[in-house]
Short mmCIF file of C-alpha atoms in Angstrom, two decimals:
data_model
loop_
_atom_site.label_atom_id
_atom_site.label_comp_id
_atom_site.label_asym_id
_atom_site.label_seq_id
_atom_site.Cartn_x
_atom_site.Cartn_y
_atom_site.Cartn_z
CA MET A 33 100.91 133.57 102.23
CA LYS A 34 99.64 135.81 105.04
CA LYS A 35 97.78 133.82 107.64
CA PHE A 36 94.70 134.52 109.68
CA ILE A 37 92.13 132.48 111.16
CA TYR A 38 92.07 129.80 108.99
CA ILE A 39 91.66 126.44 110.93
CA ILE A 40 93.59 123.05 109.46
CA LEU A 41 95.08 120.15 111.02
CA ILE A 42 98.85 120.63 111.21
CA SER A 43 102.05 118.79 112.65
CA ILE A 44 102.54 119.10 116.31
CA GLY A 45 106.39 117.67 116.24
CA LEU A 46 106.58 115.18 119.20
CA THR A 47 108.96 112.27 120.12
CA SER A 48 106.68 109.51 121.18
CA CYS A 49 103.17 108.31 121.83
CA SER A 50 102.38 107.58 118.22
CA ASP A 51 103.44 108.06 114.25
CA TRP A 52 100.57 110.49 114.11
CA LEU A 53 102.47 112.82 116.81
CA ASN A 54 105.57 112.59 114.95
CA VAL A 55 104.46 113.10 111.17
CA SER A 56 102.13 115.50 110.06
CA PRO A 57 98.88 114.28 108.19
CA SER A 58 99.39 115.05 104.30
CA THR A 59 95.95 114.46 103.54
CA GLU A 60 92.56 114.52 105.16
CA LYS A 61 92.72 110.76 104.74
CA ASP A 62 95.23 110.36 107.08
CA ARG A 63 92.92 111.95 109.81
CA GLU A 64 89.94 110.07 108.91
CA ASP A 65 92.12 107.04 109.28
CA LEU A 66 93.16 107.66 112.90
CA ILE A 67 88.95 108.30 113.52
CA THR A 68 88.40 104.77 112.52
CA THR A 69 90.07 103.10 115.82
CA GLU A 70 89.64 103.97 119.77
CA ALA A 71 93.49 103.94 119.47
CA GLY A 72 93.70 107.05 116.99
CA PHE A 73 90.94 109.33 118.87
CA LYS A 74 93.26 108.81 122.09
CA GLU A 75 96.23 109.38 120.19
CA MET A 76 94.58 112.77 118.64
CA LEU A 77 93.93 113.95 122.26
CA TYR A 78 97.47 112.98 123.75
CA GLY A 79 99.05 114.99 120.88
CA CYS A 80 96.58 118.25 121.93
CA TYR A 81 97.80 118.01 125.44
CA ILE A 82 101.55 117.65 124.19
CA ASN A 83 100.67 120.84 121.95
CA MET A 84 99.67 122.59 124.97
CA ALA A 85 102.99 121.77 126.73
CA ASP A 86 104.69 123.59 123.77
CA ALA A 87 107.38 126.21 125.19
CA SER A 88 105.36 129.08 123.30
CA ILE A 89 102.39 128.57 125.33
CA TYR A 90 101.99 126.38 128.89
CA GLY A 91 105.27 124.57 128.73
CA HIS A 92 106.96 128.34 129.10
CA GLN A 93 105.24 131.50 128.16
CA LEU A 94 101.98 131.56 129.57
CA THR A 95 103.21 130.05 132.84
CA TYR A 96 106.57 131.25 134.30
CA GLY A 97 107.51 132.99 131.14
CA SER A 98 106.34 136.31 129.60
CA ILE A 99 103.03 136.58 131.63
CA GLU A 100 104.92 136.35 134.48
CA SER A 101 107.14 139.11 133.94
CA LEU A 102 104.01 141.27 133.05
CA ALA A 103 103.26 140.62 136.36
CA LYS A 104 106.29 142.26 137.36
CA ASN A 105 107.28 139.28 139.16
CA TYR A 106 111.04 138.85 137.94
CA CYS A 107 113.84 141.29 137.34
CA TRP A 108 113.62 140.58 133.86
CA ALA A 109 110.93 142.56 131.67
CA PHE A 110 109.51 140.84 128.88
CA SER A 111 108.13 144.13 127.63
CA ALA A 112 109.60 147.41 128.85
CA ASN A 113 106.71 149.58 129.44
CA TYR A 114 104.31 147.08 127.95
CA SER A 115 105.14 147.98 124.27
CA TYR A 116 103.86 144.83 122.69
CA THR A 117 104.64 145.88 119.14
CA ASP A 118 108.67 146.05 120.01
CA LYS A 119 110.67 143.58 117.44
CA THR A 120 111.59 141.27 120.31
CA VAL A 121 108.19 141.15 121.78
CA ARG A 122 105.53 140.65 118.90
CA PRO A 123 106.68 137.44 117.54
CA VAL A 124 105.98 135.57 120.92
CA ILE A 125 102.75 137.26 121.00
CA ASP A 126 101.98 136.33 117.38
CA ALA A 127 103.31 132.73 118.45
CA ILE A 128 100.96 132.54 121.51
CA TRP A 129 97.78 133.19 119.10
CA SER A 130 98.78 130.59 116.15
CA LYS A 131 99.65 127.90 118.62
CA MET A 132 96.72 128.05 120.81
CA TYR A 133 94.57 128.27 117.82
CA ASN A 134 96.29 125.72 116.18
CA THR A 135 95.80 123.24 119.53
CA ILE A 136 91.65 124.35 118.87
CA ALA A 137 92.17 123.12 115.69
CA ASN A 138 93.56 119.85 116.78
CA ASP A 139 91.07 119.43 119.62
CA ASN A 140 88.12 120.05 117.08
CA SER A 141 89.40 117.63 114.77
CA ILE A 142 88.11 115.27 117.69
CA LEU A 143 85.24 116.60 118.37
CA ASN A 144 84.15 116.93 115.00
CA ASP A 145 83.68 113.09 114.93
CA ILE A 146 83.57 111.67 118.30
CA GLU A 147 80.24 111.85 119.26
CA SER A 148 79.25 109.62 116.15
CA HIS A 149 82.22 107.26 116.85
CA LYS A 150 81.23 106.20 120.50
CA ASN A 151 80.46 102.65 119.55
CA LEU A 152 84.39 102.49 119.82
CA PHE A 153 84.88 103.02 123.29
CA SER A 154 83.37 100.95 126.45
CA ASN A 155 83.35 101.90 129.77
CA GLY A 156 82.46 105.53 129.39
CA GLU A 157 85.94 106.24 127.92
CA GLY A 158 84.14 107.78 124.89
CA GLU A 159 82.36 110.49 127.05
CA ILE A 160 85.71 111.07 128.96
CA LEU A 161 87.52 111.95 126.03
CA GLU A 162 85.16 114.13 124.62
CA GLY A 163 84.39 115.67 128.22
CA GLU A 164 88.24 116.37 128.10
CA ALA A 165 88.08 117.58 124.47
CA LEU A 166 85.59 120.14 125.11
CA ALA A 167 87.21 121.58 128.78
CA MET A 168 90.31 121.95 126.68
CA ARG A 169 88.49 124.10 124.14
CA ALA A 170 86.90 126.15 126.87
CA PHE A 171 90.26 126.36 128.50
CA LEU A 172 92.23 127.75 125.85
CA HIS A 173 89.42 130.24 124.18
CA PHE A 174 89.16 131.63 127.83
CA ASP A 175 92.84 132.42 128.18
CA LEU A 176 92.78 133.81 124.55
CA LEU A 177 90.06 136.07 125.78
CA ARG A 178 92.05 137.00 128.92
CA MET A 179 94.71 138.02 126.67
CA PHE A 180 93.63 139.23 123.42
CA ALA A 181 90.39 141.34 124.65
CA PRO A 182 89.93 144.15 127.27
CA ALA A 183 89.24 143.37 130.68
CA TYR A 184 85.74 141.76 130.89
CA THR A 185 83.87 144.00 133.28
CA GLY A 186 82.55 147.12 130.98
CA ASN A 187 83.58 145.63 127.78
CA GLU A 188 81.15 142.94 127.79
CA SER A 189 79.90 143.88 124.29
CA LYS A 190 83.34 144.89 122.68
CA ILE A 191 84.48 142.35 119.81
CA ALA A 192 86.79 140.37 121.12
CA ILE A 193 88.29 136.85 119.59
CA PRO A 194 87.00 133.82 117.52
CA TYR A 195 85.33 130.99 119.13
CA VAL A 196 86.18 128.32 116.87
CA GLU A 197 83.56 124.93 117.13
CA SER A 198 84.16 123.27 113.87
CA TYR A 199 86.82 121.95 111.97
CA GLU A 200 86.65 123.62 108.75
CA SER A 201 88.93 125.47 106.84
CA LYS A 202 87.57 128.98 106.60
CA ARG A 203 87.64 132.47 108.17
CA TYR A 204 85.65 132.52 111.83
CA SER A 205 84.14 135.44 112.67
CA HIS A 206 85.34 137.50 115.90
CA ILE A 207 82.34 137.76 118.55
CA SER A 208 81.78 139.92 121.48
CA GLU A 209 83.34 138.95 125.04
CA SER A 210 79.84 137.96 126.45
CA GLN A 211 79.59 135.68 123.43
CA VAL A 212 82.97 134.06 124.12
CA ILE A 213 82.14 133.57 127.54
CA LYS A 214 78.71 131.98 126.91
CA LYS A 215 80.36 129.52 124.65
CA VAL A 216 83.43 128.71 127.39
CA LEU A 217 80.27 127.86 129.61
CA ALA A 218 78.42 126.11 127.34
CA ASP A 219 81.34 123.65 126.70
CA LEU A 220 82.16 123.53 130.53
CA ASP A 221 78.62 122.45 130.98
CA LYS A 222 78.79 119.76 128.55
CA ALA A 223 81.84 118.57 129.65
CA GLU A 224 80.83 118.53 133.20
CA THR A 225 77.91 116.32 132.25
CA LEU A 226 79.62 113.97 130.20
CA LEU A 227 82.72 113.70 132.77
CA LYS A 228 80.26 112.73 135.53
CA GLY A 229 77.88 110.61 133.74
CA ALA A 230 80.90 108.31 132.69
CA ASN A 231 82.11 108.22 136.49
CA ASP A 232 85.29 110.04 136.05
CA PRO A 233 87.84 107.88 138.33
CA ILE A 234 88.63 111.22 139.80
CA LEU A 235 85.36 111.31 141.15
CA SER A 236 86.06 108.40 143.40
CA GLY A 237 88.74 110.17 144.92
CA ILE A 238 91.15 108.32 142.41
CA THR A 239 93.82 110.37 140.79
CA ARG A 240 96.07 107.73 139.72
CA VAL A 241 94.43 104.51 137.96
CA LEU A 242 94.85 102.32 135.31
CA SER A 243 91.93 102.01 133.12
CA GLY A 244 92.43 98.19 132.24
CA LYS A 245 93.00 99.04 128.56
CA GLY A 246 96.15 100.88 128.88
CA ASP A 247 96.76 104.05 130.49
CA PHE A 248 94.24 106.45 128.83
CA LEU A 249 92.54 106.98 132.75
CA ALA A 250 95.59 107.22 134.34
CA ASN A 251 96.94 110.04 136.08
CA ARG A 252 94.09 112.50 136.05
CA GLN A 253 95.72 115.24 137.39
CA TYR A 254 97.65 115.69 134.40
CA ARG A 255 94.34 115.98 132.28
CA PHE A 256 91.13 118.06 132.23
CA ASN A 257 88.99 115.90 134.60
CA TYR A 258 85.85 116.76 136.41
CA TRP A 259 87.23 118.89 139.02
CA ALA A 260 89.39 120.80 136.76
CA VAL A 261 86.19 121.75 134.86
CA GLU A 262 84.60 122.56 138.14
CA ALA A 263 87.90 124.79 139.20
CA LEU A 264 87.91 126.43 135.82
CA LYS A 265 84.07 127.26 136.05
CA ALA A 266 84.95 129.04 139.30
CA ARG A 267 87.72 131.00 137.59
CA VAL A 268 85.39 132.00 134.63
CA TYR A 269 82.76 133.16 136.90
CA LEU A 270 85.28 135.34 139.00
CA TYR A 271 86.41 136.76 135.97
CA VAL A 272 82.85 137.68 134.57
CA GLY A 273 81.84 139.17 138.07
CA ASP A 274 79.38 136.32 138.89
CA LYS A 275 80.53 135.92 142.46
CA ASP A 276 77.68 133.26 143.58
CA SER A 277 78.56 131.04 141.20
CA ALA A 278 82.31 131.40 141.23
CA LEU A 279 81.58 130.68 145.22
CA LYS A 280 79.49 127.68 144.16
CA TYR A 281 82.12 125.88 141.92
CA ALA A 282 85.00 126.96 144.50
CA MET A 283 83.38 125.44 147.31
CA ASP A 284 82.46 122.53 145.42
CA VAL A 285 86.38 121.27 144.75
CA ILE A 286 87.19 122.61 148.37
CA ASN A 287 84.38 120.39 149.73
CA ASN A 288 84.16 117.50 147.69
CA GLY A 289 87.44 117.04 145.59
CA PRO A 290 89.82 114.40 146.58
CA PHE A 291 92.67 117.39 146.83
CA LYS A 292 94.57 117.26 149.94
CA TRP A 293 96.78 119.95 151.83
CA VAL A 294 100.64 119.21 151.49
CA SER A 295 102.36 118.27 154.50
CA GLU A 296 105.85 119.88 155.03
CA ASN A 297 107.53 116.47 155.51
CA ASP A 298 106.59 116.18 151.49
CA LEU A 299 108.65 119.05 150.76
CA THR A 300 111.87 118.39 152.59
CA GLY A 301 114.40 115.16 152.33
CA ASP A 302 115.86 113.94 149.13
CA HIS A 303 112.56 113.89 147.10
CA PRO A 304 111.05 117.15 147.87
CA ASP A 305 107.48 117.79 146.15
CA ARG A 306 108.07 121.20 144.61
CA VAL A 307 104.66 121.61 143.08
CA PHE A 308 102.33 120.53 146.23
CA MET A 309 101.40 117.62 144.19
CA SER A 310 98.29 116.49 146.52
CA GLU A 311 96.99 120.05 145.91
CA ILE A 312 97.04 120.00 142.28
CA ILE A 313 93.71 120.02 140.01
CA SER A 314 94.89 119.93 136.82
CA ALA A 315 98.71 120.21 135.32
CA LEU A 316 100.57 119.53 132.47
CA ASN A 317 103.09 117.04 131.81
CA VAL A 318 106.14 118.98 129.95
CA PRO A 319 108.74 116.81 129.00
CA LYS A 320 111.63 119.42 128.30
CA LEU A 321 111.01 121.09 132.12
CA SER A 322 114.55 120.29 133.28
CA THR A 323 116.00 121.87 130.01
CA TYR A 324 113.76 124.74 130.27
CA TYR A 325 114.81 125.51 133.90
CA SER A 326 118.14 125.30 133.25
CA SER A 327 117.69 127.65 130.49
CA TYR A 328 115.74 130.31 132.23
CA PHE A 329 116.31 130.06 135.86
CA THR A 330 120.08 129.88 136.58
CA SER A 331 120.75 133.26 135.47
CA GLU A 332 119.42 136.60 137.41
CA LYS A 333 116.85 137.25 134.26
CA TYR A 334 113.98 135.14 136.54
CA SER A 335 114.70 136.29 140.08
CA LEU A 336 113.40 138.16 142.77
CA SER A 337 117.19 139.50 143.89
CA ASP A 338 119.01 142.14 145.38
CA GLY A 339 122.01 141.66 147.35
CA ASN A 340 120.71 140.76 150.70
CA ALA A 341 117.21 138.90 149.53
CA ASN A 342 115.19 141.38 151.13
CA TYR A 343 112.93 141.94 148.29
CA GLY A 344 112.20 138.20 147.81
CA LEU A 345 111.34 137.88 151.38
CA ASN A 346 109.30 140.93 151.34
CA VAL A 347 107.02 139.56 148.45
CA PHE A 348 106.40 136.08 150.55
CA GLU A 349 106.19 138.21 153.83
CA ASP A 350 107.09 135.68 156.20
CA GLY A 351 110.46 133.40 156.05
CA ASN A 352 108.47 130.34 157.24
CA ASP A 353 106.13 130.59 154.47
CA TYR A 354 106.43 126.96 152.67
CA ARG A 355 106.15 128.77 149.25
CA TYR A 356 109.66 130.77 150.22
CA LEU A 357 111.14 128.57 152.56
CA TYR A 358 110.97 125.76 150.03
CA LEU A 359 110.20 126.62 146.53
CA MET A 360 112.62 129.84 146.35
CA THR A 361 116.25 129.48 146.70
CA ASN A 362 118.35 132.48 148.24
CA ASN A 363 122.14 132.61 146.55
CA LYS A 364 123.41 136.15 148.08
CA GLU A 365 126.83 135.49 146.67
CA LYS A 366 125.21 135.66 142.98
CA ASN A 367 122.62 138.28 143.85
CA LYS A 368 119.65 135.67 142.95
CA VAL A 369 116.35 134.77 145.00
CA ILE A 370 114.88 132.56 142.54
CA SER A 371 112.07 130.03 142.37
CA CYS A 372 113.18 126.47 142.38
CA LYS A 373 109.48 125.10 141.92
CA TYR A 374 110.40 123.71 138.52
CA ASP A 375 113.91 122.21 139.66
CA GLN A 376 111.96 119.16 139.84
CA SER A 377 114.28 116.43 138.03
CA PRO A 378 116.39 114.26 138.70
CA ALA A 379 115.59 114.73 142.59
CA GLY A 380 111.95 113.68 142.42
CA SER A 381 111.16 110.07 143.47
CA SER A 382 108.55 109.80 141.04
CA VAL A 383 107.81 111.33 137.63
CA LEU A 384 104.34 112.47 138.85
CA LYS A 385 106.52 114.91 140.82
CA GLU A 386 108.53 115.86 137.74
CA GLU A 387 108.16 117.78 134.46
CA THR A 388 104.78 119.31 136.18
CA VAL A 389 103.52 122.74 135.30
CA PRO A 390 100.28 123.40 137.49
CA LEU A 391 97.16 124.62 135.39
CA LEU A 392 94.80 124.98 138.46
CA ARG A 393 95.35 124.31 142.42
CA LEU A 394 93.48 123.99 145.16
CA GLY A 395 94.89 127.18 146.98
CA GLU A 396 93.57 129.38 144.27
CA MET A 397 89.71 128.02 144.89
CA TYR A 398 90.47 129.02 148.77
CA LEU A 399 91.20 132.53 147.23
CA ILE A 400 88.40 132.62 144.90
CA ALA A 401 85.97 131.53 147.82
CA ALA A 402 87.42 134.13 149.86
CA GLU A 403 86.98 136.95 147.76
CA CYS A 404 83.64 135.91 146.65
CA ASN A 405 82.51 136.33 150.42
CA ILE A 406 84.28 139.55 151.11
CA SER A 407 80.84 141.68 151.12
CA SER A 408 78.43 139.11 152.10
CA ASN A 409 80.25 137.10 154.66
CA PRO A 410 83.98 138.83 155.69
CA THR A 411 84.18 136.36 158.78
CA GLU A 412 84.33 133.20 156.02
CA THR A 413 87.03 134.92 154.00
CA ILE A 414 89.13 135.62 157.12
CA ARG A 415 88.57 131.74 157.59
CA LEU A 416 89.38 130.64 154.42
CA LEU A 417 92.52 133.00 154.27
CA ARG A 418 93.83 131.52 157.64
CA GLU A 419 93.41 127.80 156.72
CA LEU A 420 95.33 128.50 153.71
CA LYS A 421 98.35 130.34 155.46
CA THR A 422 98.04 127.55 158.16
CA HIS A 423 99.05 125.06 155.72
CA ARG A 424 101.51 127.15 154.46
CA GLY A 425 103.51 127.06 157.58
CA TYR A 426 102.44 130.40 159.21
CA LEU A 427 102.79 130.47 162.79
CA SER A 428 101.05 133.02 164.51
CA THR A 429 97.73 132.76 165.76
CA ASN A 430 95.81 134.98 163.42
CA LYS A 431 98.14 133.98 160.66
CA GLY A 432 98.48 137.85 159.66
CA ILE A 433 94.88 138.16 158.91
CA GLU A 434 93.34 140.56 161.32
CA ASP A 435 89.87 140.04 162.61
CA THR A 436 88.95 143.71 162.00
CA ALA A 437 90.18 143.91 158.66
CA ASN A 438 87.67 145.82 156.20
CA GLY A 439 87.00 144.80 152.66
CA THR A 440 89.63 146.70 151.05
CA GLN A 441 92.12 145.28 153.44
CA LEU A 442 90.48 141.72 152.76
CA LEU A 443 91.10 141.89 148.91
CA GLU A 444 94.91 143.35 149.71
CA TYR A 445 95.45 140.31 151.62
CA ILE A 446 93.84 137.99 148.83
CA LYS A 447 95.97 139.82 146.25
CA LYS A 448 99.01 139.47 148.42
CA GLU A 449 98.20 135.32 148.33
CA MET A 450 97.07 134.74 145.11
CA ARG A 451 100.74 136.36 144.10
CA LYS A 452 102.34 133.85 146.31
CA GLU A 453 100.32 130.56 145.85
CA THR A 454 100.50 131.00 141.93
CA TYR A 455 104.18 132.66 141.75
CA ALA A 456 105.54 131.44 138.22
CA GLU A 457 102.37 130.00 137.16
CA GLY A 458 100.89 132.86 134.76
CA GLN A 459 97.70 134.20 137.16
CA THR A 460 98.66 137.04 138.91
CA PHE A 461 98.80 139.34 135.53
CA PHE A 462 95.34 138.31 135.10
CA MET A 463 94.10 138.70 138.20
CA TYR A 464 95.01 142.39 138.07
CA LYS A 465 93.70 142.72 134.72
CA ARG A 466 90.45 141.39 135.99
CA LEU A 467 90.44 144.02 138.81
CA GLN A 468 91.47 146.44 136.28
CA ALA A 469 94.21 147.37 138.73
CA ASN A 470 95.48 151.14 138.04
CA SER A 471 98.74 150.23 139.86
CA ILE A 472 100.48 146.81 140.75
CA PRO A 473 103.66 145.96 142.67
CA ALA A 474 106.54 146.96 141.00
CA PHE A 475 109.97 145.16 140.82
CA ASN A 476 112.66 147.23 143.03
CA PRO A 477 114.93 145.29 144.70
CA TRP A 478 115.70 148.11 147.10
CA TRP A 479 112.02 149.21 148.20
CA SER A 480 109.21 146.77 148.75
CA GLY A 481 106.34 149.57 148.58
CA ALA A 482 107.15 150.17 145.04
CA THR A 483 104.23 150.37 142.49
CA TYR A 484 104.17 150.60 139.02
CA SER A 485 101.33 152.66 137.28
CA MET A 486 98.91 150.49 134.97
CA GLN A 487 96.92 151.60 131.76
CA PRO A 488 94.01 149.80 130.41
CA GLY A 489 95.78 149.14 127.47
CA TYR A 490 98.67 147.25 129.13
CA TYR A 491 96.64 144.48 129.77
CA THR A 492 95.54 143.84 126.29
CA PHE A 493 97.65 142.03 123.78
CA PRO A 494 97.41 143.24 120.37
CA LEU A 495 95.86 140.82 117.65
CA PRO A 496 98.37 139.64 114.61
CA GLU A 497 98.92 142.10 112.16
CA ALA A 498 97.45 139.44 109.34
CA GLU A 499 94.76 139.02 111.62
CA LYS A 500 93.41 142.67 111.74
CA GLU A 501 94.10 142.93 108.29
CA TYR A 502 92.37 139.61 106.65
CA GLY A 503 90.16 138.09 109.82
CA ASP A 504 86.33 138.57 109.77
CA ILE A 505 86.13 141.18 112.60
CA PRO A 506 82.88 143.02 112.71
CA LYS A 507 82.79 146.95 113.78
CA SER A 508 81.99 147.17 117.60
#
């Protein structure tokens, strides 16, 4: 049977945590049993996070996989000439749509009943669980919008995607881009209120804590915590062009969050920190990351390579940049310059530095704030860029940022830093889309100045054919 946006709870196919994660609920009664206990609700939320870590979405494709290739950051081209209907490309895109809406369905299964079951929880854990679920729903819908709808500016009234808020088996109408953003922000506003009111442990500067009732509140950097909500707001507001709001939330994270710059000592030795853990605002635990790394990063496919490693160094600009010096490997014999960011096991001294795929990080907040200040306070833009680059190992006095740089030059600095800061994390392509870039740096191992001409359609994935045929899509 052809499928469209019918939302039902289906199996997640996992290997631990609970029977619910391993066995598909065969009836509505199975779900009803889960929502009668505190443990059941928590298991459902754990299941959603593990669903997000699937290779079809954030465990691979939407971080260091196909979305990174579309930014021309690898030798490999996921879609030659951005031909999204090619037979090897279309199934990957369709799987992204399906898996993300499946995760939203499971998330809504929690939100459908959590408010009426808060009596099952104590110590504010029910509010924290609801806040995380709301933030997850906003995060997933926002990325669906960034993939399956045109760039926001100038297309606010265009019909985009469904924003699914209930746990029902029915078709959901596609709504405009501005309506999607309104719902994203509404979910984030409510999540912010709940997490703050429940005193999310991360508000006390604690990123790793035991709740006293198991480990539900442990390791807040692996969850949609309070600061993740603030950081996501900054990202969303920048995407829609509200720079005042984006600046407000980015600076809140910078000034008040518990995140600290990584030190060079953390990046060396027998147990290097390859994700800059102290700077992570939110991340996913991906249990199969070691296997994925071996599959994708041990060939030339995911490399920045030439015979002399010039292209990789040209991207990162300075051989002292920690992101190049410690997060890229240079094997001239095998003609590879390749990221080792996800080569985390078994070298890591702690599981908290293994199996980690970042979703939001401190450096991005600096770059958001820097961009928002270009017109109103360029001196602050320069200060923020220099602070970031100071903590990336740049030794020169001006950190490569000229005092006389104009707005265009400052934006170019920011674009370069965003590419370096979130390399293999899936954000560069979305930056180019937001800016509606007509050309982007092209992968050319022999010439660092090469560019690739972009067309608006290159930035937008096609809806699945079944969705186009059977979905509830109003005419624009």
